[in-house]
Coordinates of C-alpha atoms in Angstrom, one line a residue:
A1 CA 18.0 -13.8 -22.3
F2 CA 19.9 -11.5 -19.9
Q3 CA 23.2 -13.0 -21.2
A4 CA 22.1 -12.4 -24.8
E5 CA 21.3 -8.8 -23.9
G6 CA 25.0 -8.4 -23.0
T7 CA 24.8 -8.7 -19.2
T8 CA 28.2 -9.5 -17.7
H9 CA 27.7 -8.1 -14.2
V10 CA 24.8 -8.1 -11.8
F11 CA 24.7 -6.1 -8.5
G12 CA 22.6 -6.9 -5.6
M13 CA 21.8 -9.2 -2.6
M14 CA 20.6 -12.8 -2.8
G15 CA 17.3 -13.8 -1.1
D16 CA 14.8 -16.6 -1.5
G17 CA 13.0 -14.5 -4.0
N18 CA 15.8 -14.2 -6.5
M19 CA 18.3 -17.0 -5.7
Y20 CA 17.0 -19.2 -8.5
W21 CA 17.6 -16.6 -11.1
M22 CA 21.0 -15.6 -9.7
N23 CA 22.2 -19.2 -9.6
A24 CA 21.2 -19.6 -13.3
L25 CA 23.3 -16.5 -14.2
I26 CA 26.3 -17.7 -12.1
D27 CA 26.1 -21.1 -13.9
R28 CA 26.4 -19.2 -17.2
G29 CA 29.5 -17.2 -16.0
I30 CA 27.9 -13.9 -15.2
D31 CA 29.6 -12.1 -12.3
C32 CA 27.0 -11.5 -9.6
I33 CA 28.5 -9.1 -7.1
E34 CA 27.0 -9.4 -3.7
V35 CA 26.5 -6.2 -1.7
R36 CA 25.5 -5.6 1.9
H37 CA 22.5 -3.4 1.1
E38 CA 20.1 -3.8 -1.8
G39 CA 20.1 -0.1 -2.4
V40 CA 23.9 -0.2 -3.0
G41 CA 23.4 -2.8 -5.7
M42 CA 20.9 -0.6 -7.4
G43 CA 23.3 2.4 -7.1
M44 CA 26.1 0.3 -8.6
A45 CA 23.8 -0.6 -11.5
D46 CA 23.1 3.1 -11.9
G47 CA 26.8 3.9 -11.9
W48 CA 27.4 1.2 -14.5
A49 CA 24.7 2.7 -16.7
R50 CA 25.9 6.3 -16.3
H51 CA 29.4 5.3 -17.3
R52 CA 28.8 2.9 -20.1
Q53 CA 25.5 4.1 -21.4
T54 CA 24.4 0.5 -21.5
P55 CA 21.8 -1.1 -19.1
G56 CA 23.1 -1.8 -15.6
V57 CA 21.5 -4.8 -14.0
A58 CA 20.5 -5.0 -10.3
T59 CA 18.6 -7.6 -8.3
A60 CA 16.8 -7.9 -5.0
T61 CA 14.6 -10.4 -3.3
C62 CA 10.8 -9.8 -2.8
G63 CA 9.1 -7.5 -0.4
P64 CA 11.7 -5.8 1.9
G65 CA 14.4 -6.4 -0.7
V66 CA 12.4 -4.3 -3.2
T67 CA 11.5 -1.5 -0.8
Q68 CA 15.3 -1.1 0.0
L69 CA 15.7 0.0 -3.6
A70 CA 13.5 3.1 -3.3
T71 CA 15.9 6.0 -3.1
A72 CA 18.4 4.5 -5.6
L73 CA 15.6 3.9 -8.1
V74 CA 14.4 7.5 -8.0
V75 CA 18.0 8.7 -8.4
A76 CA 18.5 6.4 -11.4
A77 CA 15.2 7.7 -12.9
R78 CA 16.2 11.4 -12.4
A79 CA 19.7 10.6 -13.8
E80 CA 18.0 9.0 -16.9
S81 CA 20.0 5.8 -16.3
P82 CA 19.0 2.7 -18.3
V83 CA 18.8 0.1 -15.5
V84 CA 17.0 -3.3 -15.3
A85 CA 16.2 -4.6 -11.8
F86 CA 15.2 -8.2 -11.6
V87 CA 13.3 -8.7 -8.4
G88 CA 11.6 -11.6 -6.8
E89 CA 7.9 -11.5 -5.9
R90 CA 5.7 -13.4 -3.5
P91 CA 4.7 -16.9 -4.7
A92 CA 1.9 -16.5 -7.2
K93 CA -0.1 -19.2 -5.3
D94 CA 0.3 -17.6 -1.9
P95 CA -1.4 -14.2 -1.7
D96 CA -0.9 -14.1 2.1
Y97 CA 2.9 -14.6 1.9
H98 CA 4.5 -12.6 4.8
Q99 CA 6.8 -10.6 2.4
R100 CA 4.0 -9.7 0.0
L101 CA 4.0 -6.2 -1.5
N102 CA 2.2 -4.6 -4.4
Q103 CA 5.4 -4.1 -6.3
S104 CA 3.6 -2.6 -9.3
R105 CA 2.3 0.3 -7.2
F106 CA 5.7 0.6 -5.5
A107 CA 7.5 0.9 -8.9
D108 CA 5.1 3.6 -10.0
G109 CA 5.8 5.6 -6.9
V110 CA 9.6 5.5 -7.5
E111 CA 9.3 6.6 -11.1
T112 CA 10.2 3.1 -12.4
A113 CA 8.6 1.1 -15.3
F114 CA 7.2 -2.3 -14.2
I115 CA 7.0 -5.6 -16.0
R116 CA 5.7 -8.8 -14.4
L117 CA 6.9 -12.2 -15.6
D118 CA 4.1 -14.6 -14.7
T119 CA 5.0 -17.6 -16.9
G120 CA 8.0 -19.1 -18.6
E121 CA 6.3 -18.6 -22.0
F122 CA 6.6 -14.8 -21.4
A123 CA 10.2 -14.9 -20.3
D124 CA 11.8 -13.9 -23.6
E125 CA 9.3 -11.1 -24.3
A126 CA 9.5 -9.8 -20.8
V127 CA 13.3 -9.5 -20.8
R128 CA 13.4 -8.0 -24.3
R129 CA 10.8 -5.4 -23.3
A130 CA 12.6 -4.6 -20.1
F131 CA 15.9 -3.9 -21.9
Y132 CA 14.2 -2.1 -24.8
T133 CA 12.4 0.2 -22.4
A134 CA 15.5 0.9 -20.2
K135 CA 17.5 1.8 -23.3
H136 CA 15.1 3.9 -25.3
E137 CA 13.2 5.6 -22.5
R138 CA 16.4 6.0 -20.5
R139 CA 14.9 4.9 -17.2
P140 CA 15.0 2.1 -14.7
V141 CA 12.7 -0.9 -15.2
M142 CA 11.6 -3.4 -12.6
L143 CA 11.2 -6.9 -13.9
S144 CA 9.2 -8.8 -11.2
C145 CA 8.9 -12.5 -11.1
P146 CA 7.2 -14.7 -8.4
M147 CA 9.6 -17.1 -6.8
D148 CA 7.5 -20.2 -7.7
V149 CA 7.3 -19.2 -11.3
Q150 CA 11.2 -19.0 -11.3
Q151 CA 11.2 -22.7 -10.3
E152 CA 8.9 -23.9 -13.1
K153 CA 10.3 -26.5 -15.6
W154 CA 10.0 -25.1 -19.0
E155 CA 12.0 -25.5 -22.3
D156 CA 12.2 -22.9 -25.0
E157 CA 13.6 -24.0 -28.3
E158 CA 13.3 -20.7 -30.0
P159 CA 16.5 -18.6 -30.1
Y160 CA 16.3 -15.4 -28.1
R161 CA 16.1 -12.2 -30.1
P162 CA 17.8 -9.3 -28.2
S163 CA 16.2 -5.9 -27.7
S164 CA 18.6 -4.6 -30.3
T165 CA 16.6 -6.4 -33.0
L166 CA 13.7 -4.1 -32.2
K167 CA 14.3 -1.1 -34.3
P168 CA 12.8 2.1 -32.8
Q169 CA 11.2 4.5 -35.2
R170 CA 13.8 7.0 -36.1
A171 CA 13.0 10.6 -35.5
G172 CA 12.5 12.6 -38.6
A173 CA 15.3 14.6 -40.2
I174 CA 16.5 17.7 -38.4
D175 CA 14.2 20.7 -39.2
R176 CA 16.2 22.7 -41.8
D177 CA 14.1 25.8 -41.2
A178 CA 15.0 25.7 -37.5
L179 CA 18.7 25.3 -38.4
E180 CA 18.4 28.3 -40.7
Q181 CA 16.9 30.4 -37.9
A182 CA 19.7 29.3 -35.6
A183 CA 22.3 30.2 -38.2
E184 CA 20.7 33.6 -38.7
L185 CA 20.6 34.3 -34.9
I186 CA 24.3 33.3 -34.6
A187 CA 25.3 35.4 -37.6
K188 CA 23.9 38.5 -35.8
S189 CA 25.6 37.7 -32.5
K190 CA 28.7 39.4 -31.1
K191 CA 29.2 37.5 -27.9
P192 CA 28.0 33.8 -28.2
V193 CA 28.3 31.2 -25.5
I194 CA 28.1 27.4 -26.1
V195 CA 26.9 25.4 -23.1
V196 CA 27.4 21.7 -23.4
G197 CA 25.8 19.0 -21.4
R198 CA 25.7 15.2 -21.1
G199 CA 23.8 14.9 -24.4
A200 CA 26.8 16.4 -26.3
I201 CA 29.1 13.9 -24.6
W202 CA 26.9 10.9 -25.4
S203 CA 26.6 12.0 -29.0
G204 CA 30.4 12.3 -29.4
A205 CA 30.1 15.9 -30.4
D206 CA 33.4 17.1 -29.1
D207 CA 35.0 18.0 -32.4
A208 CA 31.9 19.6 -33.7
V209 CA 31.6 21.8 -30.6
L210 CA 35.2 22.9 -30.9
K211 CA 34.8 23.6 -34.6
L212 CA 31.7 25.7 -34.2
G213 CA 33.1 27.5 -31.2
D214 CA 36.2 28.5 -33.2
R215 CA 34.1 29.8 -36.1
I216 CA 31.7 31.9 -34.1
G217 CA 34.2 33.1 -31.4
A218 CA 32.3 31.4 -28.5
L219 CA 33.1 30.8 -24.9
V220 CA 32.5 27.2 -24.0
G221 CA 30.8 26.4 -20.8
T222 CA 29.3 23.2 -19.4
S223 CA 26.4 22.1 -17.3
L224 CA 27.3 20.6 -14.0
R225 CA 26.9 17.1 -15.5
A226 CA 29.6 17.8 -18.1
K227 CA 32.0 19.4 -15.7
T228 CA 35.6 19.8 -17.2
W229 CA 34.6 18.3 -20.5
L230 CA 36.8 19.9 -23.3
A231 CA 38.7 21.9 -20.7
D232 CA 42.0 20.5 -22.1
R233 CA 41.0 21.2 -25.7
T234 CA 40.2 24.9 -25.8
E235 CA 41.7 27.8 -23.8
Y236 CA 38.4 29.5 -24.0
H237 CA 36.8 27.1 -21.6
A238 CA 34.8 29.0 -19.0
G239 CA 33.9 26.1 -16.7
V240 CA 30.5 25.3 -15.2
S241 CA 27.6 27.6 -15.9
G242 CA 25.4 28.6 -13.0
L243 CA 26.1 29.5 -9.4
Y244 CA 29.0 27.1 -9.4
A245 CA 30.6 29.3 -12.0
T246 CA 33.6 31.5 -11.2
R247 CA 33.2 35.2 -10.8
A248 CA 35.1 35.8 -14.1
T249 CA 32.8 33.4 -15.9
M250 CA 29.7 35.0 -14.5
Q251 CA 30.9 38.5 -15.6
L252 CA 31.7 37.2 -19.1
F253 CA 28.4 35.4 -19.5
H254 CA 26.6 38.5 -18.4
D255 CA 27.5 40.1 -21.7
A256 CA 26.4 37.1 -23.9
D257 CA 23.9 37.8 -26.6
V258 CA 23.3 34.2 -27.7
V259 CA 23.5 31.0 -25.7
I260 CA 23.7 27.8 -27.7
G261 CA 22.7 24.8 -25.5
I262 CA 24.0 21.5 -26.9
G263 CA 22.6 18.4 -25.2
A264 CA 22.0 20.5 -22.1
S265 CA 18.6 21.1 -20.5
L266 CA 19.6 24.7 -19.6
N267 CA 17.6 24.2 -16.4
R268 CA 17.3 26.7 -13.6
H269 CA 20.6 25.7 -12.1
T270 CA 22.6 26.1 -15.3
T271 CA 21.0 29.5 -16.1
E272 CA 20.2 30.5 -12.5
H273 CA 16.7 31.2 -13.6
G274 CA 18.1 33.2 -16.6
Y275 CA 20.1 35.7 -14.4
I276 CA 23.4 34.3 -15.7
F277 CA 22.5 35.4 -19.2
P278 CA 20.2 38.4 -18.7
S279 CA 20.2 39.7 -22.3
A280 CA 20.8 36.5 -24.3
K281 CA 18.6 34.7 -26.8
Y282 CA 18.6 30.9 -26.6
I283 CA 19.3 28.3 -29.2
Q284 CA 18.8 24.7 -28.0
L285 CA 19.8 21.5 -29.8
D286 CA 18.6 18.4 -28.1
P287 CA 17.1 15.0 -29.1
K288 CA 14.1 15.5 -26.7
P289 CA 10.9 17.3 -27.7
H290 CA 10.9 21.1 -27.0
I291 CA 11.5 21.6 -23.2
V292 CA 11.1 24.6 -20.9
L293 CA 14.3 26.3 -20.0
G294 CA 15.4 27.4 -16.6
N295 CA 14.2 30.9 -17.2
G296 CA 10.6 29.6 -17.5
H297 CA 10.5 30.1 -21.3
G298 CA 11.2 28.1 -24.3
A299 CA 14.3 28.6 -26.5
D300 CA 14.1 31.3 -29.1
V301 CA 15.1 28.6 -31.6
Y302 CA 14.7 24.9 -30.8
V303 CA 16.3 22.2 -33.0
Q304 CA 15.4 18.6 -32.1
G305 CA 18.0 16.1 -33.1
D306 CA 21.3 14.5 -32.4
A307 CA 23.9 16.9 -31.0
K308 CA 26.8 15.9 -33.4
E309 CA 24.6 15.8 -36.5
G310 CA 22.9 19.1 -35.7
L311 CA 26.2 20.9 -34.9
E312 CA 27.8 19.7 -38.1
A313 CA 24.7 20.9 -40.2
L314 CA 24.7 24.3 -38.4
D315 CA 28.4 24.8 -39.0
G316 CA 27.9 23.9 -42.6
L317 CA 25.2 26.6 -43.0
L318 CA 27.5 29.2 -41.4
A319 CA 30.3 28.2 -43.7
K320 CA 28.1 28.8 -46.7
R321 CA 27.6 32.3 -45.4
A322 CA 31.4 32.6 -45.0
F323 CA 30.7 33.6 -41.4
K324 CA 33.6 33.8 -38.9
Q325 CA 34.1 36.2 -36.1
T326 CA 36.4 36.9 -33.1
G327 CA 33.6 37.2 -30.5
Y328 CA 34.9 36.4 -27.1
R329 CA 38.2 35.0 -28.4
T330 CA 40.5 37.9 -27.4
G331 CA 43.6 38.3 -25.2
E332 CA 41.5 40.2 -22.7
T333 CA 39.2 37.2 -22.3
L334 CA 42.1 34.9 -21.8
E335 CA 43.5 37.1 -19.2
R336 CA 40.3 37.1 -17.3
L337 CA 40.0 33.3 -17.5
S338 CA 43.7 32.7 -16.6
N339 CA 43.2 33.1 -12.8
M340 CA 39.5 32.5 -12.5
Y341 CA 39.8 29.7 -10.0
E342 CA 41.8 31.7 -7.5
D343 CA 40.1 32.2 -4.2
R344 CA 41.6 34.7 -1.8
A345 CA 38.8 34.6 0.8
A346 CA 40.3 34.0 4.3
F347 CA 38.6 32.0 7.0
E348 CA 39.7 31.2 10.5
I349 CA 40.6 27.5 10.6
E350 CA 40.4 25.6 13.9
P351 CA 43.7 24.1 15.1
G352 CA 44.3 20.6 14.0
T353 CA 41.9 20.9 11.0
I354 CA 42.3 21.7 7.3
D355 CA 40.7 24.2 5.0
P356 CA 38.7 21.9 2.8
R357 CA 39.4 24.1 -0.3
L358 CA 43.1 23.3 0.1
V359 CA 42.4 19.6 0.5
V360 CA 40.3 19.5 -2.7
R361 CA 42.9 21.5 -4.7
A362 CA 45.7 19.3 -3.5
V363 CA 43.8 16.2 -4.6
D364 CA 42.9 17.7 -8.0
D365 CA 46.5 18.7 -8.5
L366 CA 48.1 15.4 -7.6
V367 CA 45.7 12.9 -9.0
P368 CA 46.6 12.3 -12.7
G369 CA 44.3 13.6 -15.4
D370 CA 43.5 10.2 -16.7
V371 CA 41.7 9.3 -13.4
G372 CA 38.0 10.0 -13.3
L373 CA 36.2 12.0 -10.5
F374 CA 33.0 11.4 -8.6
I375 CA 31.5 14.2 -6.5
G376 CA 29.1 13.4 -3.8
N377 CA 26.2 15.5 -2.5
G378 CA 25.7 17.8 0.5
A379 CA 27.9 20.6 1.7
S380 CA 31.1 18.9 0.5
S381 CA 29.8 18.9 -3.1
A382 CA 29.9 22.7 -3.5
I383 CA 33.5 22.8 -2.2
T384 CA 34.6 20.1 -4.5
T385 CA 32.8 21.4 -7.6
M386 CA 34.3 24.9 -7.2
N387 CA 37.8 23.8 -6.4
T388 CA 38.4 21.1 -9.1
S389 CA 39.2 22.1 -12.6
K390 CA 41.5 19.5 -14.2
A391 CA 40.1 17.9 -17.3
R392 CA 39.4 14.2 -16.7
P393 CA 38.0 11.4 -18.8
Y394 CA 34.7 11.7 -16.8
V395 CA 33.3 13.6 -13.9
H396 CA 30.1 12.2 -12.3
T397 CA 28.2 14.5 -10.1
S398 CA 25.4 13.9 -7.7
G399 CA 22.3 15.9 -6.9
F400 CA 19.8 14.2 -9.1
F401 CA 17.4 13.7 -6.2
G402 CA 19.1 15.9 -3.6
C403 CA 20.0 12.9 -1.4
I404 CA 23.3 12.2 0.3
G405 CA 24.9 8.7 0.4
Q406 CA 24.3 7.7 -3.2
M407 CA 27.6 8.5 -4.8
L408 CA 29.7 5.8 -3.2
P409 CA 27.5 3.1 -4.8
T410 CA 27.5 5.0 -8.0
A411 CA 31.3 5.2 -7.9
M412 CA 31.6 1.5 -7.2
G413 CA 29.4 0.5 -10.1
A414 CA 31.1 2.9 -12.5
T415 CA 34.6 1.8 -11.5
I416 CA 33.7 -1.8 -12.3
A417 CA 32.2 -0.6 -15.6
N418 CA 35.4 1.2 -16.4
G419 CA 37.5 -2.0 -16.1
N420 CA 38.4 -1.4 -12.4
K421 CA 40.7 1.5 -13.3
P422 CA 41.6 4.0 -10.6
A423 CA 39.0 6.7 -9.7
V424 CA 38.5 9.3 -7.0
L425 CA 35.4 10.0 -5.0
V426 CA 35.1 13.2 -2.8
D427 CA 32.2 13.1 -0.4
G428 CA 31.1 14.1 3.1
D429 CA 31.1 12.2 6.4
A430 CA 27.4 11.6 6.7
S431 CA 27.2 10.4 3.0
T432 CA 30.1 8.0 3.4
I433 CA 28.9 6.5 6.7
M434 CA 25.4 6.0 5.3
H435 CA 26.7 3.1 3.1
L436 CA 29.9 2.3 5.1
S437 CA 28.8 -1.3 5.3
D438 CA 29.6 -1.7 1.6
F439 CA 33.1 -0.5 2.0
D440 CA 33.5 -4.2 2.5
T441 CA 32.4 -4.7 -1.1
V442 CA 35.0 -2.1 -2.3
V443 CA 37.7 -4.2 -0.5
R444 CA 36.3 -7.5 -1.5
C445 CA 36.2 -6.5 -5.2
K446 CA 39.6 -4.8 -5.0
M447 CA 38.3 -1.5 -6.4
P448 CA 41.1 1.0 -7.0
L449 CA 39.0 3.8 -5.4
L450 CA 40.5 6.8 -3.7
I451 CA 37.8 8.2 -1.4
V452 CA 38.3 11.7 0.1
V453 CA 35.9 12.3 2.9
L454 CA 35.6 16.0 3.9
N455 CA 34.5 15.4 7.5
D456 CA 33.1 18.4 9.4
E457 CA 31.4 16.1 11.9
A458 CA 28.1 17.6 11.1
L459 CA 25.3 17.7 8.6
G460 CA 27.1 20.6 6.9
S461 CA 24.3 22.2 4.8
E462 CA 22.0 22.1 7.8
Y463 CA 24.7 23.6 10.0
Q464 CA 24.9 26.7 7.7
K465 CA 21.1 26.9 7.3
L466 CA 20.5 26.8 11.0
R467 CA 23.0 29.7 11.4
A468 CA 21.2 31.6 8.7
H469 CA 17.9 31.2 10.6
D470 CA 19.4 32.2 13.9
M471 CA 19.0 28.7 15.3
D472 CA 21.6 26.6 17.1
P473 CA 23.8 25.0 14.5
E474 CA 25.3 22.6 17.0
T475 CA 22.0 20.6 16.8
S476 CA 23.3 19.3 13.4
A477 CA 26.7 18.3 14.8
I478 CA 27.3 14.5 15.0
P479 CA 30.6 13.2 16.3
S480 CA 32.2 10.6 13.9
P481 CA 33.8 7.3 14.9
D482 CA 37.4 6.5 14.0
L483 CA 36.8 5.6 10.4
G484 CA 40.5 4.7 10.0
A485 CA 40.0 1.9 12.5
I486 CA 36.8 0.8 10.8
A487 CA 38.7 0.7 7.5
R488 CA 41.5 -1.4 9.0
A489 CA 38.8 -3.8 10.3
Y490 CA 37.6 -4.3 6.8
G491 CA 41.1 -5.2 5.6
A492 CA 42.0 -1.8 4.3
R493 CA 44.3 0.9 5.7
G494 CA 43.7 4.2 7.5
C495 CA 45.8 7.2 8.4
L496 CA 45.1 10.6 9.8
A497 CA 45.7 13.8 7.8
R498 CA 45.7 17.0 9.7
T499 CA 47.8 19.1 7.3
V500 CA 47.9 19.8 3.6
E501 CA 51.3 18.2 3.5
E502 CA 49.8 14.9 4.8
V503 CA 47.0 15.2 2.3
R504 CA 49.5 15.5 -0.5
K505 CA 51.5 12.5 0.7
G506 CA 48.3 10.5 1.0
T507 CA 47.1 11.4 -2.5
H508 CA 50.3 10.1 -4.2
F509 CA 49.8 7.7 -7.1
P510 CA 52.9 5.6 -7.6
D511 CA 52.6 5.0 -11.4
A512 CA 50.1 4.3 -14.1
V513 CA 50.6 0.5 -14.0
A514 CA 50.6 -0.4 -10.4
R515 CA 48.4 2.2 -8.9
T516 CA 47.0 1.4 -5.5
S517 CA 43.4 1.7 -4.5
W518 CA 42.9 4.1 -1.7
P519 CA 39.8 5.3 0.0
I520 CA 41.1 8.4 1.8
E521 CA 39.2 10.2 4.5
L522 CA 40.1 13.7 5.5
H523 CA 38.4 15.4 8.4
D524 CA 38.5 19.2 8.2
R525 CA 37.2 19.5 11.7
V526 CA 38.4 16.7 13.9
E527 CA 40.4 14.0 12.2
G528 CA 41.0 12.2 8.9
Y529 CA 42.2 9.0 7.5
V530 CA 43.6 7.5 4.4
W531 CA 42.2 4.1 3.5
E532 CA 43.9 1.8 1.0
T533 CA 42.3 -1.3 -0.5
F534 CA 44.0 -3.9 -2.7
A535 CA 44.8 -3.2 -6.4
D536 CA 45.6 -6.8 -7.1
D537 CA 46.5 -10.0 -5.1
H538 CA 49.2 -8.0 -3.2
V539 CA 48.8 -5.3 -0.7
H540 CA 50.5 -2.1 -1.9
T541 CA 51.7 0.3 0.7
V542 CA 52.8 3.9 0.2
P543 CA 54.5 5.9 3.0
L544 CA 52.2 8.8 4.2

């Protein structure tokens, strides 16, 4: 049933609670990738789902294997990732089994749907329901099966019907009255802004966004989740909306009179509680039912429906009105946007360390534009978000649950989902060390992953918050081990980068065909290393 649902990869750790199921998959040619921590397997399934928009599959044994999934399951739920986690459960006939756990209550606590498979007769229905729920509710699903049930002898002669054969009830046609109201509001505008989110990307609405933006003279901004999308296709791209925006973008957005959210929740971060757009009216186009915006109110006009379909219909209404205006699209706007990423603020940099802004800019400049980017969480995420601007095929950001340590597993799963093509992850030292054990999995699976670790040898956010509260910031400082030596012990490479020149050498990609796979670690306080894994059966070395 899993194979018929399209499962090709499973991420997790084998135990006596899931080894029967895993061996059955391996016998059928499915790639079961063993990790060193169950939570990493779940994070990889989340990364797969985020990148492909098809269910990622994770697995864990019963009891403690399940509890190890907790943080990754909440992150997947908040990221709206369709994930199916097959987990073992205590033997049905042994209620006092030492690894017993009420897994249904656990799943509820970590915002995960729960399905129990108690008998072979229910196998097809359980798997079909799990995949259907994951896809159409965009959430993780735990499929729990007692280990003795997995060993039952049972034959099913009925062909499996995949979840794709269950046709969900299609939402009604887009409300024409709401579209007319949106067209009327836009026709009265002088300074419109379009803010695109992941929903616009998933819908394939790129051409429709650009066409509407050109017609109404709009600036194009993004949510953090859609960072750099369309940046290479319009010169009126203003970058991320919210407090990650540049000063020029904030000033331009301040004058907006209409904001059109396309597949973006327009939450409190994107609108900064409404302060980014103080005088604007809101139009929102999203497949979800009407939602509350980041300013605490609903949109002035809400259109429920697919982003691409809705945009094309809206543009058609404006075309009938023969509406077209200059709006923001002037030479003055281009001049203000042309140098918006410049940062002239000066800081004293300790000897032997690197300004992290320069590190991130060097990496963004040198890594080719066809290489995707992952941005971790914590203090390093702000520096990375504000200092990367190159358009890339994808940018996956963290922050769904405010936890560190989860972007390495996400990057691992998404890299495999992307055909093991080169990718870059920028993260902090505490985040990277949290799942450093699974750097072994990166090496073992030969993932072409360049990992840039901005190491301040501290819990960086807490360091600054302690200072702000007149407390001793050094209580958050944690010396780091020699990660280069650790990388070499795993069979990778490690080198120190103390200058921007060394960073630039370490970020070199040889060519598009034989690119190496490099986790690179840069300490901006004490020391830094470049790690390199294997791109194929040969070790590629590049002078640093």
